[in-house]
């Protein structure tokens, strides 16, 4: 058997043994004879998980492709940092990562939890046990029947520094949010209703911090890499991390109330279970495949659905069962919180967060809920956006007012006096907001409220900084959240976008900026193409370079936007495509014909006899093979070639969607064809194109194209680097034109797959303005077909958008993270001190009384 | 405010929340239907199907992205999307279009493309076949 799998079995047994050995201590307290064994098993769990992870990393780094996981997510040509990161490229790896964090945190708790060690670790290790059981089923060390020589590679979209650190941070948050739940269950078993709070608070805060950081990184990645312009899509995968985050924020504020005031004991025990239960629920939603049709992410069933369901049932059932069982025994404080007290406002804030979490969870579960009465349906993003506005308004109001309210009591006069400045400043911001263009009343109200929240909390920090700077973390997080909300509203509601077509070298004005496409440039050893665009503002010019490249992994074009940040806005340039000529058929000569007037071109004489619409042939199909043309125009042209007249009828088809299709007519006795390109509405003039036949020559031969001598010297064939890649064939040729000899290297890329076909890489013939095109290479004879064409106009299609004040979002989230980190540190410090003194007191009492103290 | 009034107030607030949530849900829920039903429906619906990549093109003058798609029953329908081609469209074997049917074509206001994310890609699930 695999060493890695053996390690997994060993670790699973160690975890189960640790749980079993902790059972006697769950109710009794710290010292049972089993405690030593339990601790050894905890260490063994952590070591086992580290060894398992190290084994997986070893296989990944050594490119052992016989392992399915290594094959699926890595390849030899990946940079080292992405090889390391491919550990969490797949589901199995992320479960292992989650379990690994759990194991390490378990060791940490073993040293910190003191008399809570047994019950907390019993419940907390339960999570790891489930994760390990799932890993035994969905084994990351599964082998393939044959050994592939090369791996599949990691999706290039994920080969990004932000995406590299996003999962490890996210799963750290997942692992931390299990701890408050474990503490709540432990508290219920021990019937210790208050002490668990301060021990759990640092973990709740840390979970919010880690999950929040992960969400922000994911949003930033979506914004800067995916190129759809947004940072949040209300996708089930995003929502499933947002819901536990919202619940944890609600929990944290309610825990703070209990810490200060000793109320909400029952509610907190219940709320502490929610973030973790919802984490398991969302893990189920996103990994079981039930939402496969409703998410932009792809999910596959790994065959662990029954484990996921059991995971949910055990933790939800166990936690709720315990809660219901103990409910009557939980002492309640009958005193009511006054309406304008700080605890009441914090409670309202906590309630709003929890309700919004439920709301998002309901929306995400829509495909499951609607299945009850009809076909599975999901809700549109407006569902969340509509409710988000009033929720954000309520929250910012509460966040703005709460810092200046006092605990327990109502001191309206004092509170209002202190609130005066923040209120005045935010009201003063209103005309400014109207002036810069915020005219929509709900947006204006929300922005004023948000300004109020920011100013009020910043003011609070100023007041605290001299006396109680240690308590400033929370207020800093509030300032950050306020700024983030401002950034979100400004950039999403007041952003503008436009699709532009940028001809090379010509400046196009859009959204008050000038955009000039400068040209294409190869980057990263030719693996990607950067498209340089000069962005001109009133007072300067900047270079922005969106990139596009063909990904062998995804078998498609990858498009990465370019962003230029000004202090008040981001200019976002998202590439759509790059085209050399708007026509599919390359036309070498374009001729304008007037009715009855002969025109000589390319050794023939063309005369337009008539141009008229005709009713479309119902059987004819359009270029897409499905829709019928809605109109057709036929030109009747007399062609005099080689002394004979012939009458040709090229057709231009139009479709309901506005697209057109050209049906050329072949010129007899030549390889040329004539196409109708445009018609005048008057029906007297047309533009036609003449296509030349291509020249087919073998290696070493030369031939003549339009009076120019073209010689094919050799081929340069580049085979794909691995299976599924593309074959590139270049022709090493030279062209004699205007008395000069040019060396040119046109090529073709053959892309496998449905959307395949050939892509020509045209080669410019010196500075003549003409290109040599390798049309195709006959696979049997090795005959290469060339033609010479006008160097086409190059176009870059892009979507440009302005994101006003989006910087506030990133700055705000950074401040929030900073504030949370500070708060976590301070809360941890306080909890540590209290727990240590608690333990000391307990030990002293135990000695004095000569008996064990329960709880 | 006494205890009873507070409870009444809380219940009222929850009722408002519940009603808002329910109304919103009904308004924004988009059922999953084939093209045949989409033609009859007046509301926003979503249709899953296989896009025809050959027919996909972006029209810069109309700023529209157009393609045809065949749904699960094989019915082919032109799809018009005002906007740009979604990022991973080229490699998508299946897309979900969300919008309304109007005059011979499905006007999508959103195209969901199954993006190959960190989750397992179904096409690479059986590597034994590919790795010979």
PDB file of N, CA, C and O in Angstrom, chain B residues 20-86:
ATOM      1  N   UNK B  20     -39.983  40.690   2.511  1.00  0.00           N
ATOM      2  CA  UNK B  20     -39.035  41.230   1.534  1.00  0.00           C
ATOM      3  C   UNK B  20     -38.262  40.102   0.863  1.00  0.00           C
ATOM      4  O   UNK B  20     -38.101  40.070  -0.359  1.00  0.00           O
ATOM      5  N   UNK B  21     -37.800  39.175   1.694  1.00  0.00           N
ATOM      6  CA  UNK B  21     -37.016  38.068   1.164  1.00  0.00           C
ATOM      7  C   UNK B  21     -37.853  37.252   0.184  1.00  0.00           C
ATOM      8  O   UNK B  21     -37.411  36.916  -0.907  1.00  0.00           O
ATOM      9  N   UNK B  22     -39.116  36.990   0.573  1.00  0.00           N
ATOM     10  CA  UNK B  22     -39.971  36.161  -0.258  1.00  0.00           C
ATOM     11  C   UNK B  22     -40.275  36.848  -1.594  1.00  0.00           C
ATOM     12  O   UNK B  22     -40.161  36.252  -2.663  1.00  0.00           O
ATOM     13  N   UNK B  23     -40.647  38.131  -1.520  1.00  0.00           N
ATOM     14  CA  UNK B  23     -40.977  38.868  -2.742  1.00  0.00           C
ATOM     15  C   UNK B  23     -39.767  38.931  -3.677  1.00  0.00           C
ATOM     16  O   UNK B  23     -39.874  38.708  -4.881  1.00  0.00           O
ATOM     17  N   UNK B  24     -38.636  39.232  -3.062  1.00  0.00           N
ATOM     18  CA  UNK B  24     -37.405  39.310  -3.830  1.00  0.00           C
ATOM     19  C   UNK B  24     -37.081  37.982  -4.508  1.00  0.00           C
ATOM     20  O   UNK B  24     -36.661  37.915  -5.653  1.00  0.00           O
ATOM     21  N   UNK B  25     -37.291  36.930  -3.724  1.00  0.00           N
ATOM     22  CA  UNK B  25     -37.013  35.588  -4.219  1.00  0.00           C
ATOM     23  C   UNK B  25     -37.857  35.313  -5.455  1.00  0.00           C
ATOM     24  O   UNK B  25     -37.362  34.907  -6.495  1.00  0.00           O
ATOM     25  N   UNK B  26     -39.171  35.610  -5.328  1.00  0.00           N
ATOM     26  CA  UNK B  26     -40.073  35.340  -6.445  1.00  0.00           C
ATOM     27  C   UNK B  26     -39.740  36.180  -7.663  1.00  0.00           C
ATOM     28  O   UNK B  26     -39.916  35.770  -8.790  1.00  0.00           O
ATOM     29  N   UNK B  27     -39.266  37.386  -7.403  1.00  0.00           N
ATOM     30  CA  UNK B  27     -38.997  38.311  -8.484  1.00  0.00           C
ATOM     31  C   UNK B  27     -37.741  37.907  -9.258  1.00  0.00           C
ATOM     32  O   UNK B  27     -37.660  38.087 -10.472  1.00  0.00           O
ATOM     33  N   UNK B  28     -36.766  37.432  -8.545  1.00  0.00           N
ATOM     34  CA  UNK B  28     -35.472  37.224  -9.187  1.00  0.00           C
ATOM     35  C   UNK B  28     -35.180  35.769  -9.514  1.00  0.00           C
ATOM     36  O   UNK B  28     -34.145  35.475 -10.081  1.00  0.00           O
ATOM     37  N   UNK B  29     -36.075  34.874  -9.105  1.00  0.00           N
ATOM     38  CA  UNK B  29     -35.790  33.472  -9.377  1.00  0.00           C
ATOM     39  C   UNK B  29     -35.976  33.220 -10.881  1.00  0.00           C
ATOM     40  O   UNK B  29     -36.886  33.740 -11.507  1.00  0.00           O
ATOM     41  N   UNK B  30     -35.030  32.536 -11.458  1.00  0.00           N
ATOM     42  CA  UNK B  30     -35.097  32.286 -12.900  1.00  0.00           C
ATOM     43  C   UNK B  30     -35.127  30.781 -13.141  1.00  0.00           C
ATOM     44  O   UNK B  30     -34.152  30.107 -12.904  1.00  0.00           O
ATOM     45  N   UNK B  31     -36.285  30.269 -13.568  1.00  0.00           N
ATOM     46  CA  UNK B  31     -36.357  28.824 -13.747  1.00  0.00           C
ATOM     47  C   UNK B  31     -35.488  28.337 -14.899  1.00  0.00           C
ATOM     48  O   UNK B  31     -35.196  29.074 -15.840  1.00  0.00           O
ATOM     49  N   UNK B  32     -35.112  27.112 -14.803  1.00  0.00           N
ATOM     50  CA  UNK B  32     -34.257  26.442 -15.749  1.00  0.00           C
ATOM     51  C   UNK B  32     -35.140  25.755 -16.768  1.00  0.00           C
ATOM     52  O   UNK B  32     -35.887  24.859 -16.413  1.00  0.00           O
ATOM     53  N   UNK B  33     -35.163  26.180 -17.997  1.00  0.00           N
ATOM     54  CA  UNK B  33     -36.106  25.604 -18.961  1.00  0.00           C
ATOM     55  C   UNK B  33     -35.406  25.332 -20.285  1.00  0.00           C
ATOM     56  O   UNK B  33     -34.344  25.883 -20.552  1.00  0.00           O
ATOM     57  N   UNK B  34     -35.991  24.481 -21.125  1.00  0.00           N
ATOM     58  CA  UNK B  34     -35.482  24.352 -22.496  1.00  0.00           C
ATOM     59  C   UNK B  34     -36.014  25.506 -23.351  1.00  0.00           C
ATOM     60  O   UNK B  34     -36.900  26.248 -22.916  1.00  0.00           O
ATOM     61  N   UNK B  35     -35.480  25.651 -24.570  1.00  0.00           N
ATOM     62  CA  UNK B  35     -35.859  26.775 -25.430  1.00  0.00           C
ATOM     63  C   UNK B  35     -37.365  26.797 -25.704  1.00  0.00           C
ATOM     64  O   UNK B  35     -37.970  27.859 -25.797  1.00  0.00           O
ATOM     65  N   UNK B  36     -37.971  25.595 -25.850  1.00  0.00           N
ATOM     66  CA  UNK B  36     -39.386  25.543 -26.163  1.00  0.00           C
ATOM     67  C   UNK B  36     -40.196  26.290 -25.114  1.00  0.00           C
ATOM     68  O   UNK B  36     -41.123  27.039 -25.447  1.00  0.00           O
ATOM     69  N   UNK B  37     -39.830  26.111 -23.842  1.00  0.00           N
ATOM     70  CA  UNK B  37     -40.557  26.796 -22.781  1.00  0.00           C
ATOM     71  C   UNK B  37     -40.141  28.251 -22.682  1.00  0.00           C
ATOM     72  O   UNK B  37     -40.939  29.112 -22.315  1.00  0.00           O
ATOM     73  N   UNK B  38     -38.884  28.512 -23.006  1.00  0.00           N
ATOM     74  CA  UNK B  38     -38.394  29.889 -22.934  1.00  0.00           C
ATOM     75  C   UNK B  38     -39.178  30.779 -23.882  1.00  0.00           C
ATOM     76  O   UNK B  38     -39.429  31.949 -23.602  1.00  0.00           O
ATOM     77  N   UNK B  39     -39.590  30.218 -25.029  1.00  0.00           N
ATOM     78  CA  UNK B  39     -40.342  31.003 -26.009  1.00  0.00           C
ATOM     79  C   UNK B  39     -41.668  31.455 -25.419  1.00  0.00           C
ATOM     80  O   UNK B  39     -42.141  32.548 -25.708  1.00  0.00           O
ATOM     81  N   UNK B  40     -42.279  30.576 -24.620  1.00  0.00           N
ATOM     82  CA  UNK B  40     -43.590  30.892 -24.075  1.00  0.00           C
ATOM     83  C   UNK B  40     -43.492  31.779 -22.842  1.00  0.00           C
ATOM     84  O   UNK B  40     -44.410  32.536 -22.551  1.00  0.00           O
ATOM     85  N   UNK B  41     -42.373  31.690 -22.145  1.00  0.00           N
ATOM     86  CA  UNK B  41     -42.262  32.403 -20.874  1.00  0.00           C
ATOM     87  C   UNK B  41     -42.047  33.890 -21.099  1.00  0.00           C
ATOM     88  O   UNK B  41     -41.403  34.303 -22.054  1.00  0.00           O
ATOM     89  N   UNK B  42     -42.596  34.692 -20.205  1.00  0.00           N
ATOM     90  CA  UNK B  42     -42.388  36.131 -20.328  1.00  0.00           C
ATOM     91  C   UNK B  42     -41.298  36.620 -19.392  1.00  0.00           C
ATOM     92  O   UNK B  42     -40.735  37.681 -19.592  1.00  0.00           O
ATOM     93  N   UNK B  43     -41.011  35.829 -18.375  1.00  0.00           N
ATOM     94  CA  UNK B  43     -40.042  36.257 -17.377  1.00  0.00           C
ATOM     95  C   UNK B  43     -38.626  35.833 -17.787  1.00  0.00           C
ATOM     96  O   UNK B  43     -38.433  35.169 -18.794  1.00  0.00           O
ATOM     97  N   UNK B  44     -37.693  36.274 -17.012  1.00  0.00           N
ATOM     98  CA  UNK B  44     -36.309  35.883 -17.238  1.00  0.00           C
ATOM     99  C   UNK B  44     -36.143  34.396 -16.916  1.00  0.00           C
ATOM    100  O   UNK B  44     -36.586  33.934 -15.862  1.00  0.00           O
ATOM    101  N   UNK B  45     -35.561  33.669 -17.846  1.00  0.00           N
ATOM    102  CA  UNK B  45     -35.350  32.241 -17.621  1.00  0.00           C
ATOM    103  C   UNK B  45     -33.891  31.908 -17.915  1.00  0.00           C
ATOM    104  O   UNK B  45     -33.149  32.751 -18.415  1.00  0.00           O
ATOM    105  N   UNK B  46     -33.498  30.700 -17.598  1.00  0.00           N
ATOM    106  CA  UNK B  46     -32.167  30.294 -18.008  1.00  0.00           C
ATOM    107  C   UNK B  46     -32.210  28.970 -18.747  1.00  0.00           C
ATOM    108  O   UNK B  46     -32.999  28.100 -18.450  1.00  0.00           O
ATOM    109  N   UNK B  47     -31.361  28.880 -19.739  1.00  0.00           N
ATOM    110  CA  UNK B  47     -31.317  27.701 -20.584  1.00  0.00           C
ATOM    111  C   UNK B  47     -29.883  27.195 -20.606  1.00  0.00           C
ATOM    112  O   UNK B  47     -28.947  27.971 -20.793  1.00  0.00           O
ATOM    113  N   UNK B  48     -29.734  25.906 -20.405  1.00  0.00           N
ATOM    114  CA  UNK B  48     -28.402  25.319 -20.470  1.00  0.00           C
ATOM    115  C   UNK B  48     -28.257  24.616 -21.804  1.00  0.00           C
ATOM    116  O   UNK B  48     -29.215  24.060 -22.332  1.00  0.00           O
ATOM    117  N   UNK B  49     -27.095  24.644 -22.375  1.00  0.00           N
ATOM    118  CA  UNK B  49     -26.913  23.966 -23.633  1.00  0.00           C
ATOM    119  C   UNK B  49     -25.488  24.030 -24.122  1.00  0.00           C
ATOM    120  O   UNK B  49     -24.611  24.587 -23.465  1.00  0.00           O
ATOM    121  N   UNK B  50     -25.305  23.441 -25.306  1.00  0.00           N
ATOM    122  CA  UNK B  50     -23.971  23.394 -25.885  1.00  0.00           C
ATOM    123  C   UNK B  50     -23.848  24.500 -26.926  1.00  0.00           C
ATOM    124  O   UNK B  50     -24.651  24.584 -27.847  1.00  0.00           O
ATOM    125  N   UNK B  51     -22.862  25.389 -26.784  1.00  0.00           N
ATOM    126  CA  UNK B  51     -22.698  26.459 -27.764  1.00  0.00           C
ATOM    127  C   UNK B  51     -22.007  25.948 -29.025  1.00  0.00           C
ATOM    128  O   UNK B  51     -21.211  25.016 -28.967  1.00  0.00           O
ATOM    129  N   UNK B  52     -22.367  26.539 -30.151  1.00  0.00           N
ATOM    130  CA  UNK B  52     -21.674  26.237 -31.392  1.00  0.00           C
ATOM    131  C   UNK B  52     -20.567  27.280 -31.556  1.00  0.00           C
ATOM    132  O   UNK B  52     -20.823  28.436 -31.860  1.00  0.00           O
ATOM    133  N   UNK B  53     -19.328  26.833 -31.315  1.00  0.00           N
ATOM    134  CA  UNK B  53     -18.219  27.791 -31.297  1.00  0.00           C
ATOM    135  C   UNK B  53     -17.940  28.379 -32.680  1.00  0.00           C
ATOM    136  O   UNK B  53     -17.461  29.495 -32.802  1.00  0.00           O
ATOM    137  N   UNK B  54     -18.254  27.587 -33.713  1.00  0.00           N
ATOM    138  CA  UNK B  54     -18.001  28.069 -35.075  1.00  0.00           C
ATOM    139  C   UNK B  54     -18.848  29.315 -35.356  1.00  0.00           C
ATOM    140  O   UNK B  54     -18.438  30.204 -36.085  1.00  0.00           O
ATOM    141  N   UNK B  55     -20.041  29.334 -34.767  1.00  0.00           N
ATOM    142  CA  UNK B  55     -20.972  30.418 -35.085  1.00  0.00           C
ATOM    143  C   UNK B  55     -20.782  31.612 -34.179  1.00  0.00           C
ATOM    144  O   UNK B  55     -21.441  32.615 -34.336  1.00  0.00           O
ATOM    145  N   UNK B  56     -19.881  31.500 -33.223  1.00  0.00           N
ATOM    146  CA  UNK B  56     -19.732  32.586 -32.259  1.00  0.00           C
ATOM    147  C   UNK B  56     -18.946  33.721 -32.876  1.00  0.00           C
ATOM    148  O   UNK B  56     -17.903  33.516 -33.474  1.00  0.00           O
ATOM    149  N   UNK B  57     -19.492  34.919 -32.765  1.00  0.00           N
ATOM    150  CA  UNK B  57     -18.721  36.071 -33.230  1.00  0.00           C
ATOM    151  C   UNK B  57     -19.166  37.315 -32.479  1.00  0.00           C
ATOM    152  O   UNK B  57     -20.283  37.400 -31.957  1.00  0.00           O
ATOM    153  N   UNK B  58     -18.246  38.248 -32.450  1.00  0.00           N
ATOM    154  CA  UNK B  58     -18.522  39.515 -31.788  1.00  0.00           C
ATOM    155  C   UNK B  58     -18.732  40.560 -32.860  1.00  0.00           C
ATOM    156  O   UNK B  58     -17.921  40.682 -33.780  1.00  0.00           O
ATOM    157  N   UNK B  59     -19.834  41.261 -32.781  1.00  0.00           N
ATOM    158  CA  UNK B  59     -20.110  42.295 -33.764  1.00  0.00           C
ATOM    159  C   UNK B  59     -19.744  43.648 -33.158  1.00  0.00           C
ATOM    160  O   UNK B  59     -20.438  44.147 -32.274  1.00  0.00           O
ATOM    161  N   UNK B  60     -18.631  44.233 -33.603  1.00  0.00           N
ATOM    162  CA  UNK B  60     -18.176  45.466 -32.955  1.00  0.00           C
ATOM    163  C   UNK B  60     -19.120  46.638 -33.172  1.00  0.00           C
ATOM    164  O   UNK B  60     -19.177  47.533 -32.345  1.00  0.00           O
ATOM    165  N   UNK B  61     -19.872  46.652 -34.273  1.00  0.00           N
ATOM    166  CA  UNK B  61     -20.737  47.811 -34.497  1.00  0.00           C
ATOM    167  C   UNK B  61     -21.948  47.759 -33.579  1.00  0.00           C
ATOM    168  O   UNK B  61     -22.364  48.763 -33.019  1.00  0.00           O
ATOM    169  N   UNK B  62     -22.528  46.568 -33.421  1.00  0.00           N
ATOM    170  CA  UNK B  62     -23.671  46.431 -32.528  1.00  0.00           C
ATOM    171  C   UNK B  62     -23.229  46.191 -31.093  1.00  0.00           C
ATOM    172  O   UNK B  62     -24.030  46.218 -30.175  1.00  0.00           O
ATOM    173  N   UNK B  63     -21.921  45.903 -30.934  1.00  0.00           N
ATOM    174  CA  UNK B  63     -21.363  45.562 -29.618  1.00  0.00           C
ATOM    175  C   UNK B  63     -22.127  44.387 -29.010  1.00  0.00           C
ATOM    176  O   UNK B  63     -22.534  44.394 -27.863  1.00  0.00           O
ATOM    177  N   UNK B  64     -22.345  43.419 -29.873  1.00  0.00           N
ATOM    178  CA  UNK B  64     -23.079  42.249 -29.422  1.00  0.00           C
ATOM    179  C   UNK B  64     -22.250  41.004 -29.687  1.00  0.00           C
ATOM    180  O   UNK B  64     -21.526  40.923 -30.670  1.00  0.00           O
ATOM    181  N   UNK B  65     -22.414  40.062 -28.802  1.00  0.00           N
ATOM    182  CA  UNK B  65     -21.783  38.770 -28.987  1.00  0.00           C
ATOM    183  C   UNK B  65     -22.892  37.785 -29.345  1.00  0.00           C
ATOM    184  O   UNK B  65     -23.911  37.714 -28.661  1.00  0.00           O
ATOM    185  N   UNK B  66     -22.690  37.097 -30.469  1.00  0.00           N
ATOM    186  CA  UNK B  66     -23.756  36.227 -30.951  1.00  0.00           C
ATOM    187  C   UNK B  66     -23.237  34.820 -31.164  1.00  0.00           C
ATOM    188  O   UNK B  66     -22.106  34.631 -31.610  1.00  0.00           O
ATOM    189  N   UNK B  67     -24.060  33.867 -30.867  1.00  0.00           N
ATOM    190  CA  UNK B  67     -23.716  32.478 -31.158  1.00  0.00           C
ATOM    191  C   UNK B  67     -25.012  31.669 -31.200  1.00  0.00           C
ATOM    192  O   UNK B  67     -26.083  32.203 -30.913  1.00  0.00           O
ATOM    193  N   UNK B  68     -24.896  30.432 -31.583  1.00  0.00           N
ATOM    194  CA  UNK B  68     -26.071  29.570 -31.512  1.00  0.00           C
ATOM    195  C   UNK B  68     -25.798  28.489 -30.497  1.00  0.00           C
ATOM    196  O   UNK B  68     -24.661  28.145 -30.212  1.00  0.00           O
ATOM    197  N   UNK B  69     -26.881  27.969 -29.969  1.00  0.00           N
ATOM    198  CA  UNK B  69     -26.739  27.027 -28.880  1.00  0.00           C
ATOM    199  C   UNK B  69     -27.831  25.985 -29.020  1.00  0.00           C
ATOM    200  O   UNK B  69     -28.960  26.307 -29.389  1.00  0.00           O
ATOM    201  N   UNK B  70     -27.499  24.738 -28.760  1.00  0.00           N
ATOM    202  CA  UNK B  70     -28.540  23.720 -28.778  1.00  0.00           C
ATOM    203  C   UNK B  70     -28.803  23.280 -27.351  1.00  0.00           C
ATOM    204  O   UNK B  70     -27.880  23.002 -26.593  1.00  0.00           O
ATOM    205  N   UNK B  71     -30.089  23.259 -26.986  1.00  0.00           N
ATOM    206  CA  UNK B  71     -30.439  22.919 -25.608  1.00  0.00           C
ATOM    207  C   UNK B  71     -30.497  21.411 -25.431  1.00  0.00           C
ATOM    208  O   UNK B  71     -30.154  20.647 -26.335  1.00  0.00           O
ATOM    209  N   UNK B  72     -30.935  20.980 -24.267  1.00  0.00           N
ATOM    210  CA  UNK B  72     -30.906  19.548 -23.951  1.00  0.00           C
ATOM    211  C   UNK B  72     -31.789  18.714 -24.890  1.00  0.00           C
ATOM    212  O   UNK B  72     -31.563  17.531 -25.073  1.00  0.00           O
ATOM    213  N   UNK B  73     -32.826  19.360 -25.489  1.00  0.00           N
ATOM    214  CA  UNK B  73     -33.653  18.634 -26.444  1.00  0.00           C
ATOM    215  C   UNK B  73     -33.129  18.765 -27.868  1.00  0.00           C
ATOM    216  O   UNK B  73     -33.794  18.348 -28.814  1.00  0.00           O
ATOM    217  N   UNK B  74     -31.994  19.413 -28.011  1.00  0.00           N
ATOM    218  CA  UNK B  74     -31.410  19.547 -29.339  1.00  0.00           C
ATOM    219  C   UNK B  74     -31.931  20.720 -30.133  1.00  0.00           C
ATOM    220  O   UNK B  74     -31.577  20.891 -31.293  1.00  0.00           O
ATOM    221  N   UNK B  75     -32.787  21.514 -29.540  1.00  0.00           N
ATOM    222  CA  UNK B  75     -33.301  22.676 -30.257  1.00  0.00           C
ATOM    223  C   UNK B  75     -32.220  23.745 -30.350  1.00  0.00           C
ATOM    224  O   UNK B  75     -31.597  24.099 -29.365  1.00  0.00           O
ATOM    225  N   UNK B  76     -32.026  24.241 -31.591  1.00  0.00           N
ATOM    226  CA  UNK B  76     -30.968  25.224 -31.805  1.00  0.00           C
ATOM    227  C   UNK B  76     -31.587  26.616 -31.853  1.00  0.00           C
ATOM    228  O   UNK B  76     -32.637  26.813 -32.451  1.00  0.00           O
ATOM    229  N   UNK B  77     -30.928  27.540 -31.206  1.00  0.00           N
ATOM    230  CA  UNK B  77     -31.474  28.900 -31.120  1.00  0.00           C
ATOM    231  C   UNK B  77     -30.326  29.897 -31.166  1.00  0.00           C
ATOM    232  O   UNK B  77     -29.301  29.680 -30.535  1.00  0.00           O
ATOM    233  N   UNK B  78     -30.500  30.975 -31.962  1.00  0.00           N
ATOM    234  CA  UNK B  78     -29.468  32.008 -31.883  1.00  0.00           C
ATOM    235  C   UNK B  78     -29.544  32.738 -30.534  1.00  0.00           C
ATOM    236  O   UNK B  78     -30.647  32.973 -30.031  1.00  0.00           O
ATOM    237  N   UNK B  79     -28.395  33.040 -29.993  1.00  0.00           N
ATOM    238  CA  UNK B  79     -28.342  33.748 -28.721  1.00  0.00           C
ATOM    239  C   UNK B  79     -27.633  35.070 -28.952  1.00  0.00           C
ATOM    240  O   UNK B  79     -26.591  35.110 -29.613  1.00  0.00           O
ATOM    241  N   UNK B  80     -28.224  36.138 -28.481  1.00  0.00           N
ATOM    242  CA  UNK B  80     -27.622  37.467 -28.626  1.00  0.00           C
ATOM    243  C   UNK B  80     -27.334  38.003 -27.241  1.00  0.00           C
ATOM    244  O   UNK B  80     -28.220  38.031 -26.379  1.00  0.00           O
ATOM    245  N   UNK B  81     -26.112  38.391 -27.049  1.00  0.00           N
ATOM    246  CA  UNK B  81     -25.690  38.894 -25.747  1.00  0.00           C
ATOM    247  C   UNK B  81     -25.068  40.262 -25.956  1.00  0.00           C
ATOM    248  O   UNK B  81     -24.115  40.399 -26.713  1.00  0.00           O
ATOM    249  N   UNK B  82     -25.659  41.288 -25.382  1.00  0.00           N
ATOM    250  CA  UNK B  82     -25.086  42.620 -25.524  1.00  0.00           C
ATOM    251  C   UNK B  82     -23.943  42.738 -24.541  1.00  0.00           C
ATOM    252  O   UNK B  82     -24.143  42.863 -23.345  1.00  0.00           O
ATOM    253  N   UNK B  83     -22.762  42.652 -25.079  1.00  0.00           N
ATOM    254  CA  UNK B  83     -21.584  42.655 -24.231  1.00  0.00           C
ATOM    255  C   UNK B  83     -20.509  41.845 -24.898  1.00  0.00           C
ATOM    256  O   UNK B  83     -20.622  41.485 -26.073  1.00  0.00           O
ATOM    257  N   UNK B  84     -19.497  41.559 -24.150  1.00  0.00           N
ATOM    258  CA  UNK B  84     -18.332  40.914 -24.736  1.00  0.00           C
ATOM    259  C   UNK B  84     -18.389  39.418 -24.496  1.00  0.00           C
ATOM    260  O   UNK B  84     -19.133  38.941 -23.656  1.00  0.00           O
ATOM    261  N   UNK B  85     -17.577  38.729 -25.254  1.00  0.00           N
ATOM    262  CA  UNK B  85     -17.515  37.282 -25.095  1.00  0.00           C
ATOM    263  C   UNK B  85     -16.950  36.956 -23.714  1.00  0.00           C
ATOM    264  O   UNK B  85     -15.911  37.469 -23.331  1.00  0.00           O
ATOM    265  N   UNK B  86     -17.635  36.101 -22.957  1.00  0.00           N
ATOM    266  CA  UNK B  86     -17.118  35.761 -21.632  1.00  0.00           C
ATOM    267  C   UNK B  86     -15.736  35.103 -21.726  1.00  0.00           C
ATOM    268  O   UNK B  86     -15.424  34.433 -22.713  1.00  0.00           O
TER     269      UNK B  86
END
